[in-house]
JSON list of C-alpha atoms in Angstrom, two decimals:
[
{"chain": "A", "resi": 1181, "resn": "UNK", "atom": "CA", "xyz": [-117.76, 21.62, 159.04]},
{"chain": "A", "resi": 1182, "resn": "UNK", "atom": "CA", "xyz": [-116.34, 22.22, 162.27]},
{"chain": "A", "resi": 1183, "resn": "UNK", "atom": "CA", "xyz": [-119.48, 21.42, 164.32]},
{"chain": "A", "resi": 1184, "resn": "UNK", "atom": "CA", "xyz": [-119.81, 17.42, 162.65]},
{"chain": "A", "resi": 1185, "resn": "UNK", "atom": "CA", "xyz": [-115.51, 16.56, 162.54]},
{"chain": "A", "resi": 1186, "resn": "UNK", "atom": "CA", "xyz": [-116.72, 15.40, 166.33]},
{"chain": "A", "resi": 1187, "resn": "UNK", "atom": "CA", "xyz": [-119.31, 13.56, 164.84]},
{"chain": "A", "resi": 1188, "resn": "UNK", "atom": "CA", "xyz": [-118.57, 9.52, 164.59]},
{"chain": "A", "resi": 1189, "resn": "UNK", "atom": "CA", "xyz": [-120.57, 7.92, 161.86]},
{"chain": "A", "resi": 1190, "resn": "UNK", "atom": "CA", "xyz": [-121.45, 4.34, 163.19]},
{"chain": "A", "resi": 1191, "resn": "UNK", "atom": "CA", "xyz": [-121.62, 1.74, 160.51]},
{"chain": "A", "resi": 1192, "resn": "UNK", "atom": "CA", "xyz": [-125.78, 1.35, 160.57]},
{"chain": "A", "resi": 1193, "resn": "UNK", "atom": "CA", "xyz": [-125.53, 5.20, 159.43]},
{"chain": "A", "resi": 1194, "resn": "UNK", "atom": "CA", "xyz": [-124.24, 4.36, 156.03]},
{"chain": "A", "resi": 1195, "resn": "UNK", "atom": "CA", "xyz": [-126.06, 4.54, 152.93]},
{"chain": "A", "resi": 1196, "resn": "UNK", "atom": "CA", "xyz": [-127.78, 1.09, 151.90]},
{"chain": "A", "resi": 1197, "resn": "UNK", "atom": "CA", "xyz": [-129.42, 1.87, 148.47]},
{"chain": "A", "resi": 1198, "resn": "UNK", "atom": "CA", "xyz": [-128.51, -1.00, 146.51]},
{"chain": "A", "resi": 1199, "resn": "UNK", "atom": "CA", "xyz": [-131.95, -1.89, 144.89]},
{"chain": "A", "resi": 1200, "resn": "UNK", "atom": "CA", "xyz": [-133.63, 0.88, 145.11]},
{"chain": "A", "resi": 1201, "resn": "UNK", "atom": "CA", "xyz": [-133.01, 2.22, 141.97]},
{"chain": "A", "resi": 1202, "resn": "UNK", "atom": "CA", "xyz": [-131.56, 5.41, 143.67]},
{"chain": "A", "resi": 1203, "resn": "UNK", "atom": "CA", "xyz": [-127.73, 6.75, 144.58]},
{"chain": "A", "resi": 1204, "resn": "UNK", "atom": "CA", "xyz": [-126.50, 9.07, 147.33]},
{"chain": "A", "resi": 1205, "resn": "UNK", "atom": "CA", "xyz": [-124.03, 11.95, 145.93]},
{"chain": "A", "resi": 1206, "resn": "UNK", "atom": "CA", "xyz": [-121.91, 13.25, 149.08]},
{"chain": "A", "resi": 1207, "resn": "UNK", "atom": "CA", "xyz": [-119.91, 16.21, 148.36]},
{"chain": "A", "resi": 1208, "resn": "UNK", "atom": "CA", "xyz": [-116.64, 17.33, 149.31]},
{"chain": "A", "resi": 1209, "resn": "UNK", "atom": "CA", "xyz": [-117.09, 20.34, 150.86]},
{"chain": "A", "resi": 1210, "resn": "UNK", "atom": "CA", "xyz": [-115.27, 22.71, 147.91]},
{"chain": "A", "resi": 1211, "resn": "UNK", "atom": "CA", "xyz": [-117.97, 24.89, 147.86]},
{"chain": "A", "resi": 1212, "resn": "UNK", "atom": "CA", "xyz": [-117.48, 26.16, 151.20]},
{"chain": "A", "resi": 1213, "resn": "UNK", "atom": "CA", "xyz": [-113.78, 27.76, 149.51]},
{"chain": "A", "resi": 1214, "resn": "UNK", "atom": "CA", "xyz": [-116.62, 30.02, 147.84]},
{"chain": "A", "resi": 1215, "resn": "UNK", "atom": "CA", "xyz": [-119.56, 30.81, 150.18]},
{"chain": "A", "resi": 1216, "resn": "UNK", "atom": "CA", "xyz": [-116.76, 30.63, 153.31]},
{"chain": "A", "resi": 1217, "resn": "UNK", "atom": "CA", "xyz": [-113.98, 32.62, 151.28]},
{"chain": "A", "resi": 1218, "resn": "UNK", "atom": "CA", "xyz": [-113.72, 35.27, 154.02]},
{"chain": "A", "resi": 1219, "resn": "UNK", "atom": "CA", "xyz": [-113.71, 32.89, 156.88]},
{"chain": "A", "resi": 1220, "resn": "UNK", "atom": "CA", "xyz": [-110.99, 30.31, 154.61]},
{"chain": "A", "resi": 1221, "resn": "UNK", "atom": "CA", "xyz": [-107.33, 30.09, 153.41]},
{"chain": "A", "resi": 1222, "resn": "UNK", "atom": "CA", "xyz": [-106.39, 28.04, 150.61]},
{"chain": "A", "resi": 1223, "resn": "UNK", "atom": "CA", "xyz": [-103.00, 26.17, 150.31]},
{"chain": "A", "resi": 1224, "resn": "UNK", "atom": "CA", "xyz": [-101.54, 23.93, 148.50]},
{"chain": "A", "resi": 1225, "resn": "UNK", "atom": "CA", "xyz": [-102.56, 21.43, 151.30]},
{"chain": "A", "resi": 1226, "resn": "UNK", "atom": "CA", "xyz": [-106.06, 21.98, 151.54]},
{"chain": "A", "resi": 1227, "resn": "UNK", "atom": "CA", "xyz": [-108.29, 24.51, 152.91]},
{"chain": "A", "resi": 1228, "resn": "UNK", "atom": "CA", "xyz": [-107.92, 25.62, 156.46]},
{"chain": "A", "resi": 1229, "resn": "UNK", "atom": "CA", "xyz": [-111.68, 27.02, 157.72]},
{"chain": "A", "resi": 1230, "resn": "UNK", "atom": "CA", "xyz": [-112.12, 29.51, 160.35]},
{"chain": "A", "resi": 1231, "resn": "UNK", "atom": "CA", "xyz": [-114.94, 28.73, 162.58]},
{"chain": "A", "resi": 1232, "resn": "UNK", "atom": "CA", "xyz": [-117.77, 31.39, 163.04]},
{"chain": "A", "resi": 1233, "resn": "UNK", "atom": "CA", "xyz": [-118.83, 30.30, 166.22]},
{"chain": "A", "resi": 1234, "resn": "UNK", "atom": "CA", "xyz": [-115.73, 29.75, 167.79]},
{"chain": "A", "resi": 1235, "resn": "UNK", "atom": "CA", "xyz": [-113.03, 30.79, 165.96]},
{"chain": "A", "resi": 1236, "resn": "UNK", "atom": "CA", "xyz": [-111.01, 27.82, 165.85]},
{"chain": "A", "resi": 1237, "resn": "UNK", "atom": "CA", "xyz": [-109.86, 26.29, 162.52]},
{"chain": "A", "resi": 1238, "resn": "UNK", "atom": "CA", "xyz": [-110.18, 23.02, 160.92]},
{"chain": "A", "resi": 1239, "resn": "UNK", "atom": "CA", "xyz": [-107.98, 21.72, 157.78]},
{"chain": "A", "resi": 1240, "resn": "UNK", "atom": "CA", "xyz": [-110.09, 20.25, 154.93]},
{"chain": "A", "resi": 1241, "resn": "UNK", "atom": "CA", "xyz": [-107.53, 18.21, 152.81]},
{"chain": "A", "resi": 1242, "resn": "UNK", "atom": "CA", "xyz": [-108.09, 16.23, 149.53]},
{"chain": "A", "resi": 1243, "resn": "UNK", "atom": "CA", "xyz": [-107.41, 13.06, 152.10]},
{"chain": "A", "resi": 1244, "resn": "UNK", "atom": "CA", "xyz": [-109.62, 14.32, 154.82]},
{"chain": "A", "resi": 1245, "resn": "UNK", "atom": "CA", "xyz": [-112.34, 14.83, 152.72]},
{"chain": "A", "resi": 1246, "resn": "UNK", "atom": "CA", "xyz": [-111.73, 11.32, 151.09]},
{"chain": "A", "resi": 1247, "resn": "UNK", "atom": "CA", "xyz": [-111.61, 10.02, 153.83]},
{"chain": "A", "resi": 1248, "resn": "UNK", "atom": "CA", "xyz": [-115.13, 11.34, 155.57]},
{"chain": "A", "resi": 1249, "resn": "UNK", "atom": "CA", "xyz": [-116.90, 10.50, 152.22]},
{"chain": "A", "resi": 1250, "resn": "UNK", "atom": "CA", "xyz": [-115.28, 6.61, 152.72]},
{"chain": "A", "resi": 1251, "resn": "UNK", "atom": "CA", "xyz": [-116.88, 6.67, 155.98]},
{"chain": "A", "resi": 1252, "resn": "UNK", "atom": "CA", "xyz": [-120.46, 8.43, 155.02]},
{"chain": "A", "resi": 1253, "resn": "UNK", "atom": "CA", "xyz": [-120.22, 5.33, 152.36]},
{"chain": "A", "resi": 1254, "resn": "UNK", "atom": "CA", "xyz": [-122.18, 7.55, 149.72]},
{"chain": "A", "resi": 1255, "resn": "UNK", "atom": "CA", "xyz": [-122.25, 5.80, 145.77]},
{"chain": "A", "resi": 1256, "resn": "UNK", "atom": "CA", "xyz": [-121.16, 8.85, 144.03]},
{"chain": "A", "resi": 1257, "resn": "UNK", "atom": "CA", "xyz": [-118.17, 10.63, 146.24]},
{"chain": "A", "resi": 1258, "resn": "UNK", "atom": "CA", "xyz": [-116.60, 14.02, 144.67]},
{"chain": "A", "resi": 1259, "resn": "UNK", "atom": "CA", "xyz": [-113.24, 14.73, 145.05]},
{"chain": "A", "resi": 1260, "resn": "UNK", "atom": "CA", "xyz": [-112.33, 17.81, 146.96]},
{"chain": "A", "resi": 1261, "resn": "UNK", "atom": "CA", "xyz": [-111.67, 20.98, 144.29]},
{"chain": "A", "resi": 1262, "resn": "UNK", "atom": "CA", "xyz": [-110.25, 24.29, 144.52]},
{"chain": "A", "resi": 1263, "resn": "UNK", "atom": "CA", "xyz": [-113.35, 26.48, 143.76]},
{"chain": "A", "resi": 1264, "resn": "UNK", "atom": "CA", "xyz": [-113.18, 29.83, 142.73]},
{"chain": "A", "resi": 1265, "resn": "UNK", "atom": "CA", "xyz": [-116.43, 31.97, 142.44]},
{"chain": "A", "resi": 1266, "resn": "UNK", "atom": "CA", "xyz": [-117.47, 31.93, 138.81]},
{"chain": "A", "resi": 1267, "resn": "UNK", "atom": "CA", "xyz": [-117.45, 35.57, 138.39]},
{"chain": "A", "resi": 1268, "resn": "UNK", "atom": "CA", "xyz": [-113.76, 35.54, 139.17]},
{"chain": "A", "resi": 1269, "resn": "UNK", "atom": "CA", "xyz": [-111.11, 35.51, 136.45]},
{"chain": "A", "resi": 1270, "resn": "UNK", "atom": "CA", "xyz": [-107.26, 35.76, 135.95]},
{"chain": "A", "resi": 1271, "resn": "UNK", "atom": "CA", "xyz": [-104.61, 34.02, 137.35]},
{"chain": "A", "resi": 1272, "resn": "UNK", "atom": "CA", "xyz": [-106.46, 32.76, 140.68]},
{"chain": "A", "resi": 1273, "resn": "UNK", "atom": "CA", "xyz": [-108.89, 30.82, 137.78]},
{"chain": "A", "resi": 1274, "resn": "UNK", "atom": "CA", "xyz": [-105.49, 29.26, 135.98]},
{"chain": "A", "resi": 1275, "resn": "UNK", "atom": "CA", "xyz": [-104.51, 28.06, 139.82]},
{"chain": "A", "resi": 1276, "resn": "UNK", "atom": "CA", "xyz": [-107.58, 26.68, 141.22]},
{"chain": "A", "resi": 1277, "resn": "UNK", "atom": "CA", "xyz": [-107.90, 24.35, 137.57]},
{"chain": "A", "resi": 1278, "resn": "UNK", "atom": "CA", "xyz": [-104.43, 23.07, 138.37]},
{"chain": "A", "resi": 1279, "resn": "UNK", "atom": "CA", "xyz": [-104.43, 22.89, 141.81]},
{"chain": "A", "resi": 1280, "resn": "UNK", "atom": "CA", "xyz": [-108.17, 20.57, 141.39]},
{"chain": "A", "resi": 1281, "resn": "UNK", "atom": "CA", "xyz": [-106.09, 18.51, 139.18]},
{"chain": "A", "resi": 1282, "resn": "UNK", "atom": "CA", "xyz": [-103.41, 17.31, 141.49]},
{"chain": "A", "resi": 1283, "resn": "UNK", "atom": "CA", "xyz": [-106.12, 17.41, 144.57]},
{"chain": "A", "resi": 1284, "resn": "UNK", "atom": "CA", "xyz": [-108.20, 14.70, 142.18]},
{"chain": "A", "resi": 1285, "resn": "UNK", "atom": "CA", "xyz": [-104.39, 13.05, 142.31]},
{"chain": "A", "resi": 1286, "resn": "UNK", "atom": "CA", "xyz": [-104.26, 12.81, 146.12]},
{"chain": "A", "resi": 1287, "resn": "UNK", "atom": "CA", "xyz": [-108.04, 11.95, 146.18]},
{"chain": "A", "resi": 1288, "resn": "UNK", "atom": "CA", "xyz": [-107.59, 8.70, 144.23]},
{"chain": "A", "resi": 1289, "resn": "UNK", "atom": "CA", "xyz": [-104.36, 7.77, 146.26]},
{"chain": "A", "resi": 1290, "resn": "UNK", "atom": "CA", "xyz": [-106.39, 8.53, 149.20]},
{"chain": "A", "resi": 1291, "resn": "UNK", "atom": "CA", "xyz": [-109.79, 6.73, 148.38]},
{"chain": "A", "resi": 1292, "resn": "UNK", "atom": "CA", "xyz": [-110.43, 3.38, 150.61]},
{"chain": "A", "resi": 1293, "resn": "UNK", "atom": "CA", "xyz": [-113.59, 2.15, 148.23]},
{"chain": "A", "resi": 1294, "resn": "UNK", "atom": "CA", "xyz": [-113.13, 2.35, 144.34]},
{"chain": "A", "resi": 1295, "resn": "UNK", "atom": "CA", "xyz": [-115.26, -1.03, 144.67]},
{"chain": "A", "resi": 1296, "resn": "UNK", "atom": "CA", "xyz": [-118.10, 0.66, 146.22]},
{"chain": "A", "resi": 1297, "resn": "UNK", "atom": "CA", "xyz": [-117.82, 4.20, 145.90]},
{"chain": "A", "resi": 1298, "resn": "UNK", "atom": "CA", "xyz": [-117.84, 6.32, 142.60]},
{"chain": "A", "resi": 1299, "resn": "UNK", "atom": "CA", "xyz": [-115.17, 8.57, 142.56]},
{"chain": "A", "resi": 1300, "resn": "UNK", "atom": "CA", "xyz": [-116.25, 11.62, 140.08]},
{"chain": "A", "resi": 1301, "resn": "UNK", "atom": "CA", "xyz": [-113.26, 14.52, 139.19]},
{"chain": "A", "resi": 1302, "resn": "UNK", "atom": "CA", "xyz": [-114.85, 17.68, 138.51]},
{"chain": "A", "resi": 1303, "resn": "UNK", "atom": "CA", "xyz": [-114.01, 20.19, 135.80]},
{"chain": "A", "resi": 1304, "resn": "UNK", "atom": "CA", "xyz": [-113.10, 23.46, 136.86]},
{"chain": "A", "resi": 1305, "resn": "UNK", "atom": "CA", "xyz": [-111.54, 26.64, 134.68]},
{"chain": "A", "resi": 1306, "resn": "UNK", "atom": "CA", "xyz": [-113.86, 29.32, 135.01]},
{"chain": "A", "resi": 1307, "resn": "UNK", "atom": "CA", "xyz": [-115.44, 30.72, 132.33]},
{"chain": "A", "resi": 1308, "resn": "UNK", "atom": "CA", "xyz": [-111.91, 30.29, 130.42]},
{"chain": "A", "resi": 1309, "resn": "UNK", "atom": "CA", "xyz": [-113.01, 27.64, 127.52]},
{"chain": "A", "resi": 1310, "resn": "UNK", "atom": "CA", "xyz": [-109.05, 26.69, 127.20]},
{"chain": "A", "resi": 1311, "resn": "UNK", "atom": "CA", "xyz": [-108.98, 25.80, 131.07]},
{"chain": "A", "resi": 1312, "resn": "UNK", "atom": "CA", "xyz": [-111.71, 23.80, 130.86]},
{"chain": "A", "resi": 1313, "resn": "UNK", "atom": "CA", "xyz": [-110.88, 21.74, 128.15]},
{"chain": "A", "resi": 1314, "resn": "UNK", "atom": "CA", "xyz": [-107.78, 21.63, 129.29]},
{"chain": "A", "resi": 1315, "resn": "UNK", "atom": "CA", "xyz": [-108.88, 20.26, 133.30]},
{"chain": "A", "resi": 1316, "resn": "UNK", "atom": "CA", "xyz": [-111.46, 18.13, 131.18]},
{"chain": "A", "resi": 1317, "resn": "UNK", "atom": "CA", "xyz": [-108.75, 16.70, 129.32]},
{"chain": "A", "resi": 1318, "resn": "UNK", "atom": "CA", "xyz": [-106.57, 16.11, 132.49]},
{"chain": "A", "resi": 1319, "resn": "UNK", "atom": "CA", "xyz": [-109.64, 14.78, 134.23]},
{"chain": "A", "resi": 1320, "resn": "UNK", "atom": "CA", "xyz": [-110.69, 12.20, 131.52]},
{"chain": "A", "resi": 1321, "resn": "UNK", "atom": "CA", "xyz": [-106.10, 10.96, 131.32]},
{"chain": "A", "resi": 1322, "resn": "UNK", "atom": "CA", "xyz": [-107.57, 9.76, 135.39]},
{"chain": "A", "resi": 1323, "resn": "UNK", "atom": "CA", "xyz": [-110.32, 7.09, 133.74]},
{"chain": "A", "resi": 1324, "resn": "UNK", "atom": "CA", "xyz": [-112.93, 7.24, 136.65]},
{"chain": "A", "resi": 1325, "resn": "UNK", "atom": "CA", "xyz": [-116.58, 6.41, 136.78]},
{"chain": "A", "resi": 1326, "resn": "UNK", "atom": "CA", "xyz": [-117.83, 10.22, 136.53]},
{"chain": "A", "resi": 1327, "resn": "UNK", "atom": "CA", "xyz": [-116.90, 13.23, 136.09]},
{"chain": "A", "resi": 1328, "resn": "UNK", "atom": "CA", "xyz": [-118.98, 16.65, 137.34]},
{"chain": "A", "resi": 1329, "resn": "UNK", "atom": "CA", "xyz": [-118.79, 20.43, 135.65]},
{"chain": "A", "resi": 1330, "resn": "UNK", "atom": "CA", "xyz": [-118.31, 22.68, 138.25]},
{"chain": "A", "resi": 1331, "resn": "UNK", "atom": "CA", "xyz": [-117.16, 26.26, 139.39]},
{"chain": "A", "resi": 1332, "resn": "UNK", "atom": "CA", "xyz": [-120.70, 27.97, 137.42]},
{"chain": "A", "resi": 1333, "resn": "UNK", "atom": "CA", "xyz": [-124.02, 28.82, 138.64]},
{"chain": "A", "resi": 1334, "resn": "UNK", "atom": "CA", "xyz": [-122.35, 31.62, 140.94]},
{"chain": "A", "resi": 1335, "resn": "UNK", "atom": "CA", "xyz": [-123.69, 34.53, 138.72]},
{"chain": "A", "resi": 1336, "resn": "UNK", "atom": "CA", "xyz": [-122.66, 34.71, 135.62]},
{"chain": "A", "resi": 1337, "resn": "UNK", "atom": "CA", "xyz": [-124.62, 34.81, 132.34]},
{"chain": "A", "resi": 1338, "resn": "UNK", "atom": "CA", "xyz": [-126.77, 32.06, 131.08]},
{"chain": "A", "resi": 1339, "resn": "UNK", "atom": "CA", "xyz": [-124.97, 32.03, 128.10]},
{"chain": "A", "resi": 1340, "resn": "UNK", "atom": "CA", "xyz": [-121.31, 31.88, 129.65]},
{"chain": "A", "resi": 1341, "resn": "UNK", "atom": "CA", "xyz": [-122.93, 29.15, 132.10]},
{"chain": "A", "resi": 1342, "resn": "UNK", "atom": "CA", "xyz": [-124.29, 26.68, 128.57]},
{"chain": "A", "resi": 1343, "resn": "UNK", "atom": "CA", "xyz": [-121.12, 27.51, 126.73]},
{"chain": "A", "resi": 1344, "resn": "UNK", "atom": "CA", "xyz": [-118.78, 26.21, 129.20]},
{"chain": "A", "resi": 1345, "resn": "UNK", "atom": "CA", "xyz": [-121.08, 23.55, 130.14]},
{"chain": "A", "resi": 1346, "resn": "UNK", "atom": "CA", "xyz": [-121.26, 22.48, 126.21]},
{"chain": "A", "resi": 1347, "resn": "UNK", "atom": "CA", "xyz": [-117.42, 22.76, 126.27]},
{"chain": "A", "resi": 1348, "resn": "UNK", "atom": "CA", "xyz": [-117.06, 20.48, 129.17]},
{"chain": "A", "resi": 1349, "resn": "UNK", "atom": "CA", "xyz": [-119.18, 18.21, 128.04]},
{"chain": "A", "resi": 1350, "resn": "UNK", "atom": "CA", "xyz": [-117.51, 17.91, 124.72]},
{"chain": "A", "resi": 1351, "resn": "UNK", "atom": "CA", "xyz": [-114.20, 16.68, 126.08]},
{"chain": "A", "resi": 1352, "resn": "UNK", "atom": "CA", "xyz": [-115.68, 13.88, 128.47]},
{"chain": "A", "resi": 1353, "resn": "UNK", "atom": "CA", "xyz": [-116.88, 10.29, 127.68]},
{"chain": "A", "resi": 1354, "resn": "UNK", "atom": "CA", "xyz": [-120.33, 9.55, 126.49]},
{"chain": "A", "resi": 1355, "resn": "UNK", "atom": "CA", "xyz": [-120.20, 6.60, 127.98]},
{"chain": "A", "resi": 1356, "resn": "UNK", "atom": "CA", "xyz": [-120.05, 7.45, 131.70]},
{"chain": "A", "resi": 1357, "resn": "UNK", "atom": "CA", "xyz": [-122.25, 9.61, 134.09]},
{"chain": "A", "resi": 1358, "resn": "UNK", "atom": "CA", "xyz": [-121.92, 13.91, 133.90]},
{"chain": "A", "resi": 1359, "resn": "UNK", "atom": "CA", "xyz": [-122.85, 15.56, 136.78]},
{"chain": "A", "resi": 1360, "resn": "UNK", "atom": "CA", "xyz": [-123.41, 19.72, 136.68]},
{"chain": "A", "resi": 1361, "resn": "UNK", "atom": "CA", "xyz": [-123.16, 20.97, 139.86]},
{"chain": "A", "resi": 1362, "resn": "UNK", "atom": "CA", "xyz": [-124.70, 23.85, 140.91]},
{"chain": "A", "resi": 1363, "resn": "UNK", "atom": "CA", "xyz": [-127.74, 23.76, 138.63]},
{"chain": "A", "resi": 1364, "resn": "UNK", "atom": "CA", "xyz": [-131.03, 24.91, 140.82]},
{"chain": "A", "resi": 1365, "resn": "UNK", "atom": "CA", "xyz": [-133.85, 24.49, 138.30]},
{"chain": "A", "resi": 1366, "resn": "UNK", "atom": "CA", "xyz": [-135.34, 21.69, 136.67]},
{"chain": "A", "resi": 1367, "resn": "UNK", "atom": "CA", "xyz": [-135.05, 23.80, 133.03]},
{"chain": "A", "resi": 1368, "resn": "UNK", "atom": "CA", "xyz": [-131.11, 23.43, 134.00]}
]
């Protein structure tokens, strides 16, 4: 993260798929609160990342990351979650479900291009079925275009992984796009 914030994305760099039949997804960067956990600290404000190059930090915020997905101009745009490893449980599970909740809050105040830009909430609670259904719940209250499962595929059983995928699922509308994030093989 800290080697592209220098970056500046000219306009001829965005995404121009209209007729091709295909999308761009651009992520938030969430993920890197599991895979960077050691080099990251997680507020209420965001996510402030330790570089491991140079040490310095950088402050991912439901805004920032917004905000670089306006400018990248992806279709599908993800709001920025707290993400806690799936193999994780307890309290820190309860606060990363709320805590994606009123990030997806800030995310829609903060995003530039509902007209253009698919703004998807994803569903977080572990492998708690009352979390999820609960964040799913909260998520669908928010009425956007798409909605992703996440938080799973970081270990745990197959069977934990489809049951809180089928109880995600349950809770959100047929009628608009589910993304599962995560999933590595084309049986998934």
């Amino acid at each position: 993260l800290n080697r592209m914030m220098p970056v500046t994305i000219s306009r001829s760099s965005h995404f121009n798929l209209s007729g091709s039949g295909w999308f761009a997804l651009q992520d938030s960067g969430g993920f890197q609160m599991v895979s960077l956990l050691a080099l990251s600290e997680i507020t209420e404000e965001g996510v402030k990342f330790r570089s491991p190059h140079d040490g310095s930090d950088m402050m991912l915020t439901p805004e920032h990351s917004i905000g670089l997905q306006n400018t990248i101009g992806a279709d599908i745009i993800m709001q920025l979650d707290d993400v806690v490893s799936s193999l994780v449980s307890g309290p820190r599970v309860e606060e990363a479900m709320h805590r994606s909740i009123r990030w997806l809050d800030r995310c829609i105040k903060a995003h530039k291009h509902p007209d253009r830009q698919n703004l998807f909430g994803i569903v977080q609670g572990g492998l708690d079925e009352d979390l999820r259904r609960q964040c799913a719940r909260e998520m669908v209250k928010r009425d956007l275009p798409g909605y992703a499962i996440g938080g799973l595929s970081g270990g745990e059983e197959k069977d934990h992984f489809w049951r809180m995928v089928k109880v995600s699922v349950e809770l959100l509308p047929d009628h608009k796009p589910r993304y599962c994030m995560g999933v590595g093989y084309d049986i998934q």
